[in-house]
mmCIF file of C-alpha atoms in Angstrom:
data_model
loop_
_atom_site.group_PDB
_atom_site.id
_atom_site.type_symbol
_atom_site.label_atom_id
_atom_site.label_comp_id
_atom_site.label_asym_id
_atom_site.label_seq_id
_atom_site.Cartn_x
_atom_site.Cartn_y
_atom_site.Cartn_z
ATOM 1 C CA SER A 1 14.972 -1.941 12.165
ATOM 2 C CA LYS A 2 13.717 -5.452 12.635
ATOM 3 C CA VAL A 3 14.584 -7.745 9.750
ATOM 4 C CA VAL A 4 11.758 -9.917 8.441
ATOM 5 C CA ASP A 5 12.138 -12.668 5.855
ATOM 6 C CA ARG A 6 9.404 -12.050 3.283
ATOM 7 C CA GLY A 7 9.998 -15.065 1.082
ATOM 8 C CA ALA A 8 10.569 -15.047 -2.618
ATOM 9 C CA SER A 9 7.383 -13.641 -4.117
ATOM 10 C CA ASP A 10 6.142 -10.376 -2.629
ATOM 11 C CA THR A 11 4.375 -9.392 -5.794
ATOM 12 C CA GLN A 12 1.774 -12.105 -5.445
ATOM 13 C CA SER A 13 0.723 -11.391 -1.870
ATOM 14 C CA CYS A 14 -0.324 -8.666 0.500
ATOM 15 C CA HIS A 15 2.031 -7.638 3.282
ATOM 16 C CA VAL A 16 2.005 -4.807 5.774
ATOM 17 C CA MET A 17 5.188 -2.852 6.392
ATOM 18 C CA THR A 18 5.289 -0.318 9.211
ATOM 19 C CA ARG A 19 8.037 2.103 10.152
ATOM 20 C CA ASN A 20 9.552 -0.496 12.491
ATOM 21 C CA GLN A 21 9.345 -3.418 10.056
ATOM 22 C CA ALA A 22 11.868 -3.788 7.235
ATOM 23 C CA PRO A 23 10.998 -5.806 4.140
ATOM 24 C CA ALA A 24 13.260 -8.866 4.233
ATOM 25 C CA LYS A 25 17.016 -8.311 4.244
ATOM 26 C CA LEU A 26 16.736 -5.629 1.610
ATOM 27 C CA THR A 27 16.223 -2.517 3.729
ATOM 28 C CA VAL A 28 19.576 -0.922 2.903
ATOM 29 C CA ALA A 29 19.364 -1.823 -0.769
ATOM 30 C CA HIS A 30 15.795 -0.534 -1.123
ATOM 31 C CA ALA A 31 16.458 2.700 0.709
ATOM 32 C CA SER A 32 19.890 3.692 -0.627
ATOM 33 C CA LEU A 33 20.841 1.534 -3.610
ATOM 34 C CA SER A 34 21.806 4.582 -5.646
ATOM 35 C CA GLU A 35 24.116 5.737 -2.845
ATOM 36 C CA LYS A 36 25.684 2.290 -2.558
ATOM 37 C CA LEU A 37 26.248 2.250 -6.312
ATOM 38 C CA LYS A 38 28.298 5.442 -6.055
ATOM 39 C CA HIS A 39 30.702 3.738 -3.667
ATOM 40 C CA LEU A 40 31.601 1.066 -6.208
ATOM 41 C CA SER A 41 34.542 1.621 -8.521
ATOM 42 C CA PRO A 42 33.637 3.171 -11.892
ATOM 43 C CA LYS A 43 34.385 -0.141 -13.605
ATOM 44 C CA ARG A 44 32.069 -2.109 -11.305
ATOM 45 C CA GLN A 45 29.360 0.526 -11.686
ATOM 46 C CA GLU A 46 29.445 0.028 -15.437
ATOM 47 C CA ILE A 47 29.334 -3.765 -15.042
ATOM 48 C CA ILE A 48 26.188 -3.801 -12.908
ATOM 49 C CA ARG A 49 24.359 -0.757 -14.326
ATOM 50 C CA PRO A 50 22.652 -2.640 -17.224
ATOM 51 C CA VAL A 51 21.152 -5.072 -14.707
ATOM 52 C CA LEU A 52 19.700 -2.308 -12.543
ATOM 53 C CA GLU A 53 18.394 -0.330 -15.521
ATOM 54 C CA ASN A 54 16.680 -3.318 -17.149
ATOM 55 C CA PRO A 55 16.353 -6.091 -14.526
ATOM 56 C CA ARG A 56 13.743 -8.299 -16.201
ATOM 57 C CA PRO A 57 16.146 -10.329 -18.442
ATOM 58 C CA PHE A 58 18.460 -11.039 -15.484
ATOM 59 C CA VAL A 59 16.036 -12.092 -12.724
ATOM 60 C CA LEU A 60 16.308 -15.850 -13.212
ATOM 61 C CA LEU A 61 20.027 -16.040 -13.993
ATOM 62 C CA SER A 62 22.412 -17.853 -11.661
ATOM 63 C CA VAL A 63 25.453 -15.942 -10.493
ATOM 64 C CA ARG A 64 27.571 -17.773 -13.078
ATOM 65 C CA ALA A 65 25.127 -17.014 -15.887
ATOM 66 C CA LEU A 66 24.875 -13.371 -14.844
ATOM 67 C CA ALA A 67 28.655 -13.037 -14.721
ATOM 68 C CA ALA A 68 28.943 -14.537 -18.201
ATOM 69 C CA ARG A 69 26.280 -12.153 -19.520
ATOM 70 C CA LEU A 70 28.130 -9.183 -18.022
ATOM 71 C CA GLY A 71 31.541 -10.304 -19.239
ATOM 72 C CA THR A 72 33.045 -10.797 -15.793
ATOM 73 C CA ASP A 73 33.610 -13.640 -13.319
ATOM 74 C CA PRO A 74 31.289 -14.965 -10.555
ATOM 75 C CA ALA A 75 33.567 -13.811 -7.705
ATOM 76 C CA THR A 76 33.541 -10.220 -8.973
ATOM 77 C CA THR A 77 29.773 -10.385 -9.436
ATOM 78 C CA VAL A 78 29.276 -11.519 -5.829
ATOM 79 C CA ARG A 79 31.548 -8.742 -4.548
ATOM 80 C CA ILE A 80 29.552 -6.165 -6.528
ATOM 81 C CA VAL A 81 26.295 -7.515 -5.093
ATOM 82 C CA GLN A 82 27.689 -7.347 -1.564
ATOM 83 C CA GLY A 83 28.972 -3.850 -2.244
ATOM 84 C CA LEU A 84 25.383 -2.838 -3.022
ATOM 85 C CA GLY A 85 24.337 -3.942 0.468
ATOM 86 C CA PHE A 86 22.941 -7.433 -0.187
ATOM 87 C CA GLU A 87 24.029 -10.286 2.067
ATOM 88 C CA THR A 88 23.537 -12.973 -0.563
ATOM 89 C CA TYR A 89 23.031 -13.287 -4.296
ATOM 90 C CA LYS A 90 19.523 -14.651 -3.631
ATOM 91 C CA ASP A 91 18.655 -11.390 -1.845
ATOM 92 C CA PHE A 92 19.874 -9.525 -4.923
ATOM 93 C CA GLN A 93 17.693 -11.709 -7.166
ATOM 94 C CA ARG A 94 14.651 -10.889 -5.045
ATOM 95 C CA HIS A 95 15.430 -7.218 -5.420
ATOM 96 C CA LEU A 96 15.726 -7.609 -9.197
ATOM 97 C CA HIS A 97 12.355 -9.368 -9.192
ATOM 98 C CA ASP A 98 10.799 -6.441 -7.326
ATOM 99 C CA LEU A 99 12.431 -3.976 -9.721
ATOM 100 C CA SER A 100 11.147 -5.898 -12.738
ATOM 101 C CA VAL A 101 7.619 -5.662 -11.315
ATOM 102 C CA ALA A 102 7.925 -1.982 -10.441
ATOM 103 C CA TYR A 103 9.207 -1.009 -13.875
ATOM 104 C CA ALA A 104 7.055 -3.340 -15.968
ATOM 105 C CA THR A 105 5.299 -1.734 -18.927
ATOM 106 C CA SER A 106 2.245 -2.844 -20.877
ATOM 107 C CA LEU A 107 4.590 -4.261 -23.526
ATOM 108 C CA ASP A 108 6.414 -6.316 -20.885
ATOM 109 C CA THR A 109 3.199 -7.883 -19.617
ATOM 110 C CA MET A 110 1.986 -8.643 -23.129
ATOM 111 C CA LYS A 111 5.288 -10.336 -23.979
ATOM 112 C CA ALA A 112 5.131 -12.360 -20.772
ATOM 113 C CA ALA A 113 1.624 -13.481 -21.739
ATOM 114 C CA GLU A 114 3.075 -15.362 -24.684
ATOM 115 C CA ARG A 115 4.201 -18.021 -22.217
ATOM 116 C CA GLU A 116 0.636 -18.499 -20.982
ATOM 117 C CA GLY A 117 -0.598 -19.991 -24.257
ATOM 118 C CA THR A 118 -1.845 -18.985 -27.661
ATOM 119 C CA GLY A 119 -5.172 -17.617 -28.829
ATOM 120 C CA PRO A 120 -7.585 -15.186 -27.165
ATOM 121 C CA ALA A 121 -9.499 -17.867 -25.243
ATOM 122 C CA SER A 122 -6.392 -19.246 -23.537
ATOM 123 C CA LEU A 123 -5.269 -15.733 -22.591
ATOM 124 C CA VAL A 124 -8.707 -14.941 -21.170
ATOM 125 C CA ARG A 125 -8.384 -18.031 -18.976
ATOM 126 C CA ALA A 126 -4.847 -17.003 -18.032
ATOM 127 C CA ALA A 127 -6.070 -13.541 -17.010
ATOM 128 C CA MET A 128 -8.810 -15.017 -14.839
ATOM 129 C CA GLN A 129 -6.337 -17.461 -13.301
ATOM 130 C CA ARG A 130 -3.947 -14.657 -12.440
ATOM 131 C CA ASP A 131 -6.768 -12.649 -10.862
ATOM 132 C CA MET A 132 -7.662 -15.625 -8.687
ATOM 133 C CA GLN A 133 -4.033 -16.153 -7.723
ATOM 134 C CA ASN A 134 -3.675 -12.504 -6.737
ATOM 135 C CA LEU A 135 -6.853 -12.675 -4.696
ATOM 136 C CA GLN A 136 -5.930 -15.969 -3.054
ATOM 137 C CA ALA A 137 -2.523 -14.626 -2.093
ATOM 138 C CA LEU A 138 -4.203 -11.616 -0.521
ATOM 139 C CA SER A 139 -6.590 -13.854 1.389
ATOM 140 C CA ASN A 140 -3.756 -16.048 2.641
ATOM 141 C CA SER A 141 -1.553 -13.249 3.918
ATOM 142 C CA LEU A 142 -3.922 -10.473 4.954
ATOM 143 C CA ASP A 143 -3.393 -9.340 8.555
ATOM 144 C CA ALA A 144 -6.901 -8.512 9.786
ATOM 145 C CA ASN A 145 -5.551 -6.882 12.948
ATOM 146 C CA LYS A 146 -3.512 -4.408 10.882
ATOM 147 C CA ILE A 147 -6.576 -3.571 8.820
ATOM 148 C CA CYS A 148 -8.599 -2.974 12.005
ATOM 149 C CA ALA A 149 -5.823 -0.794 13.439
ATOM 150 C CA LEU A 150 -5.956 1.356 10.302
ATOM 151 C CA ALA A 151 -9.754 1.549 10.569
ATOM 152 C CA LYS A 152 -9.425 2.888 14.123
ATOM 153 C CA ARG A 153 -6.964 5.504 12.924
ATOM 154 C CA LEU A 154 -9.482 6.624 10.303
ATOM 155 C CA TYR A 155 -11.972 7.383 13.078
ATOM 156 C CA GLU A 156 -9.400 9.236 15.178
ATOM 157 C CA THR A 157 -7.874 11.504 12.534
ATOM 158 C CA PRO A 158 -9.309 14.984 11.909
ATOM 159 C CA LYS A 159 -8.794 14.711 8.152
ATOM 160 C CA ILE A 160 -8.356 11.799 5.728
ATOM 161 C CA LEU A 161 -6.689 12.506 2.397
ATOM 162 C CA LEU A 162 -6.845 9.971 -0.446
ATOM 163 C CA LEU A 163 -4.285 10.350 -3.217
ATOM 164 C CA GLY A 164 -4.287 8.554 -6.559
ATOM 165 C CA GLY A 165 -4.600 9.088 -10.270
ATOM 166 C CA ASP A 166 -4.723 7.529 -13.691
ATOM 167 C CA ALA A 167 -6.354 4.071 -13.473
ATOM 168 C CA ALA A 168 -6.077 4.084 -9.659
ATOM 169 C CA THR A 169 -8.623 6.924 -9.604
ATOM 170 C CA SER A 170 -11.331 4.250 -9.513
ATOM 171 C CA LEU A 171 -9.869 2.802 -6.301
ATOM 172 C CA VAL A 172 -9.661 6.237 -4.689
ATOM 173 C CA HIS A 173 -13.282 7.018 -5.529
ATOM 174 C CA HIS A 174 -14.464 3.617 -4.297
ATOM 175 C CA LEU A 175 -12.870 4.144 -0.890
ATOM 176 C CA GLU A 176 -13.912 7.804 -0.705
ATOM 177 C CA TYR A 177 -17.547 6.940 -1.464
ATOM 178 C CA HIS A 178 -17.813 4.484 1.420
ATOM 179 C CA LEU A 179 -15.990 6.666 3.949
ATOM 180 C CA THR A 180 -18.226 9.606 2.988
ATOM 181 C CA MET A 181 -21.297 7.426 3.417
ATOM 182 C CA ILE A 182 -20.562 7.037 7.147
ATOM 183 C CA GLY A 183 -19.546 10.641 7.690
ATOM 184 C CA LEU A 184 -15.773 10.377 7.974
ATOM 185 C CA PRO A 185 -13.843 13.573 7.117
ATOM 186 C CA VAL A 186 -12.415 12.447 3.770
ATOM 187 C CA LEU A 187 -11.266 14.315 0.681
ATOM 188 C CA SER A 188 -9.515 13.033 -2.411
ATOM 189 C CA ALA A 189 -7.063 14.327 -4.987
ATOM 190 C CA THR A 190 -6.621 12.553 -8.321
ATOM 191 C CA THR A 191 -5.060 15.287 -10.472
ATOM 192 C CA ALA A 192 -1.655 16.925 -10.119
ATOM 193 C CA GLY A 193 -3.057 20.404 -9.450
ATOM 194 C CA ARG A 194 -5.486 19.278 -6.769
ATOM 195 C CA VAL A 195 -2.826 17.136 -5.096
ATOM 196 C CA SER A 196 -0.480 20.126 -4.817
ATOM 197 C CA HIS A 197 -3.224 22.195 -3.177
ATOM 198 C CA VAL A 198 -4.745 19.710 -0.740
ATOM 199 C CA VAL A 199 -1.462 18.420 0.683
ATOM 200 C CA ARG A 200 -0.737 21.912 1.949
ATOM 201 C CA ASN A 201 -3.822 21.637 4.134
ATOM 202 C CA VAL A 202 -2.952 18.439 5.960
ATOM 203 C CA GLY A 203 -0.671 18.240 8.951
ATOM 204 C CA ARG A 204 -0.098 16.572 12.281
ATOM 205 C CA LYS A 205 -2.887 14.217 13.388
ATOM 206 C CA ASP A 206 -4.150 13.918 9.788
ATOM 207 C CA LEU A 207 -3.845 10.752 7.688
ATOM 208 C CA ALA A 208 -3.003 10.398 4.000
ATOM 209 C CA ILE A 209 -3.432 7.264 1.889
ATOM 210 C CA GLY A 210 -1.629 7.041 -1.440
ATOM 211 C CA ILE A 211 -2.656 4.436 -4.035
ATOM 212 C CA SER A 212 -0.334 3.751 -6.953
ATOM 213 C CA PHE A 213 1.347 0.719 -8.494
ATOM 214 C CA ARG A 214 4.556 -0.313 -10.235
ATOM 215 C CA ARG A 215 7.003 2.601 -10.440
ATOM 216 C CA GLY A 216 4.409 4.965 -8.932
ATOM 217 C CA LEU A 217 2.574 7.960 -10.381
ATOM 218 C CA ARG A 218 4.596 11.114 -9.733
ATOM 219 C CA GLN A 219 1.706 13.170 -8.328
ATOM 220 C CA THR A 220 0.787 10.401 -5.864
ATOM 221 C CA VAL A 221 4.325 9.732 -4.662
ATOM 222 C CA GLU A 222 5.223 13.394 -4.280
ATOM 223 C CA GLY A 223 1.854 14.135 -2.691
ATOM 224 C CA LEU A 224 2.373 11.437 -0.053
ATOM 225 C CA GLN A 225 5.919 12.644 0.552
ATOM 226 C CA ALA A 226 4.623 16.193 1.083
ATOM 227 C CA ALA A 227 1.906 14.989 3.467
ATOM 228 C CA LYS A 228 4.525 13.143 5.494
ATOM 229 C CA ARG A 229 6.750 16.237 5.651
ATOM 230 C CA ASN A 230 3.759 18.105 7.030
ATOM 231 C CA GLY A 231 3.494 15.567 9.849
ATOM 232 C CA SER A 232 0.614 13.400 8.579
ATOM 233 C CA TYR A 233 0.556 9.653 9.130
ATOM 234 C CA THR A 234 1.016 8.149 5.683
ATOM 235 C CA VAL A 235 -0.246 4.843 4.254
ATOM 236 C CA ALA A 236 0.671 3.346 0.885
ATOM 237 C CA VAL A 237 -1.322 0.849 -1.165
ATOM 238 C CA THR A 238 0.992 -0.506 -3.855
ATOM 239 C CA ASP A 239 2.345 -3.742 -5.299
ATOM 240 C CA THR A 240 6.043 -3.816 -4.390
ATOM 241 C CA PHE A 241 8.356 -2.605 -1.638
ATOM 242 C CA VAL A 242 10.633 -1.169 -4.339
ATOM 243 C CA SER A 243 7.928 1.381 -5.123
ATOM 244 C CA PRO A 244 8.872 4.909 -4.024
ATOM 245 C CA LEU A 245 5.355 5.129 -2.619
ATOM 246 C CA ALA A 246 6.161 2.307 -0.197
ATOM 247 C CA ARG A 247 9.355 4.007 0.918
ATOM 248 C CA ALA A 248 7.512 7.286 1.484
ATOM 249 C CA ALA A 249 4.896 5.757 3.804
ATOM 250 C CA ASP A 250 4.756 4.999 7.523
ATOM 251 C CA GLU A 251 2.695 1.910 6.719
ATOM 252 C CA CYS A 252 2.440 -0.032 3.495
ATOM 253 C CA PHE A 253 -0.038 -2.591 2.172
ATOM 254 C CA ILE A 254 1.161 -4.680 -0.773
ATOM 255 C CA ALA A 255 -1.279 -6.274 -3.231
ATOM 256 C CA SER A 256 -0.370 -7.690 -6.626
ATOM 257 C CA VAL A 257 -1.649 -6.165 -9.867
ATOM 258 C CA GLU A 258 0.002 -8.805 -12.074
ATOM 259 C CA THR A 259 -1.877 -9.755 -15.230
ATOM 260 C CA PRO A 260 -1.055 -11.307 -18.603
ATOM 261 C CA SER A 261 -2.949 -8.459 -20.275
ATOM 262 C CA PHE A 262 -1.690 -4.986 -21.207
ATOM 263 C CA GLY A 263 -3.135 -3.306 -18.137
ATOM 264 C CA ALA A 264 -3.083 -3.994 -14.410
ATOM 265 C CA SER A 265 -5.388 -6.235 -12.414
ATOM 266 C CA TYR A 266 -7.150 -4.372 -9.600
ATOM 267 C CA VAL A 267 -8.903 -7.448 -8.202
ATOM 268 C CA ALA A 268 -6.559 -7.759 -5.200
ATOM 269 C CA PRO A 269 -6.245 -3.994 -4.468
ATOM 270 C CA MET A 270 -10.041 -3.626 -4.664
ATOM 271 C CA ALA A 271 -10.456 -6.561 -2.276
ATOM 272 C CA LEU A 272 -7.962 -4.913 0.076
ATOM 273 C CA ILE A 273 -9.946 -1.668 0.012
ATOM 274 C CA ASP A 274 -13.155 -3.610 0.623
ATOM 275 C CA ALA A 275 -11.465 -5.214 3.638
ATOM 276 C CA ILE A 276 -10.668 -1.723 4.961
ATOM 277 C CA VAL A 277 -14.299 -0.695 4.428
ATOM 278 C CA ALA A 278 -15.471 -3.823 6.271
ATOM 279 C CA ALA A 279 -13.198 -2.994 9.203
ATOM 280 C CA VAL A 280 -14.408 0.614 9.283
ATOM 281 C CA GLY A 281 -17.985 -0.628 9.364
ATOM 282 C CA ASN A 282 -17.409 -2.923 12.299
ATOM 283 C CA VAL A 283 -14.919 -1.360 14.698
ATOM 284 C CA LYS A 284 -17.721 1.051 15.713
ATOM 285 C CA ARG A 285 -20.649 -1.064 14.658
ATOM 286 C CA LYS A 286 -23.343 0.572 16.816
ATOM 287 C CA SER A 287 -22.695 4.092 15.569
ATOM 288 C CA ILE A 288 -22.428 2.866 11.977
ATOM 289 C CA MET A 289 -25.716 0.997 12.269
ATOM 290 C CA SER A 290 -27.375 4.230 13.378
ATOM 291 C CA LEU A 291 -26.104 6.029 10.264
ATOM 292 C CA ILE A 292 -27.041 3.165 7.976
ATOM 293 C CA LYS A 293 -30.575 3.121 9.346
ATOM 294 C CA GLN A 294 -30.891 6.758 8.310
ATOM 295 C CA ALA A 295 -29.782 5.831 4.802
ATOM 296 C CA ASP A 296 -32.088 2.829 4.658
ATOM 297 C CA GLU A 297 -35.238 4.746 3.716
ATOM 298 C CA GLU A 298 -33.499 6.608 0.913
ATOM 299 C CA GLN A 299 -32.057 3.370 -0.425
ATOM 300 C CA ARG A 300 -35.515 1.814 -0.435
ATOM 301 C CA ARG A 301 -37.585 4.712 -1.838
ATOM 302 C CA GLY A 302 -35.228 7.563 -2.752
ATOM 303 C CA PHE A 303 -35.583 9.443 -6.028
ATOM 304 C CA ARG A 304 -32.226 8.107 -7.238
ATOM 305 C CA TRP A 305 -33.593 4.620 -7.658
ATOM 306 C CA TYR A 306 -35.722 3.324 -10.483
ATOM 307 C CA GLN A 307 -39.195 2.436 -9.223
ATOM 308 C CA ALA A 308 -40.389 -0.723 -10.918
ATOM 309 C CA GLU A 309 -44.055 -1.606 -11.126
ATOM 310 C CA PHE A 310 -44.859 -5.096 -9.859
#
């Protein structure tokens, strides 16, 4: 696989990873870290295990500080890191950063917010600032050609399956609504039972999009994995390459959901989905315009809309 240097902060930007593009120098570590861990001596496994199980406190530590925290020496720490498949300690730090994002809980984000300031008003401003940063990062790094390529695939596939759940259900429904509006063959699954049923009905030439963030919702990850086993082209929308959803997909779009609040910010993922909708509406603009003209009369005078008296 081609090695691409992603830089130090994947969680605040949107990247595209395809089957032939590896995220930074971390391909081996992302794909088989647990296997690499087994090849370390039992003593070294026990030294590094606390870091992998709870990475957040260790992300910013130098190799000397980490060694001191673990009760070992820097040389041993570096050898353990290399034994896990990382070329440098900095690569290992980046991986820890991704892990800390993937496994963050609502309590973690609330604790981190304490550094943003005190009082509700300051935290409101911090939340808005983070939303803008997430959106700006998406704007700066978005590959419009990749979005258009996905839009073309959506027209060519016999069946489009959208997988999500929990809070990401809103993103699934938003995308499904717009694809349905222009007549694309789309269906969604946002509960475990429905996911298990619909993935059996997709196969070669079909396309499945899974949307889930941080460590990944089980039904979404396993649903995308099943769709891939059936031969479907799979796309992930998530916030870190460490996510099992990213590893299960042929193509992956990364958008940050970081927030100082207890939830997740969907500003950047929603903007990404809107970019996909914009591409879908313009790669075959003439045919879409024909469909939209048919909807125009209903949107102007249809029974769904409140008729105001002027």
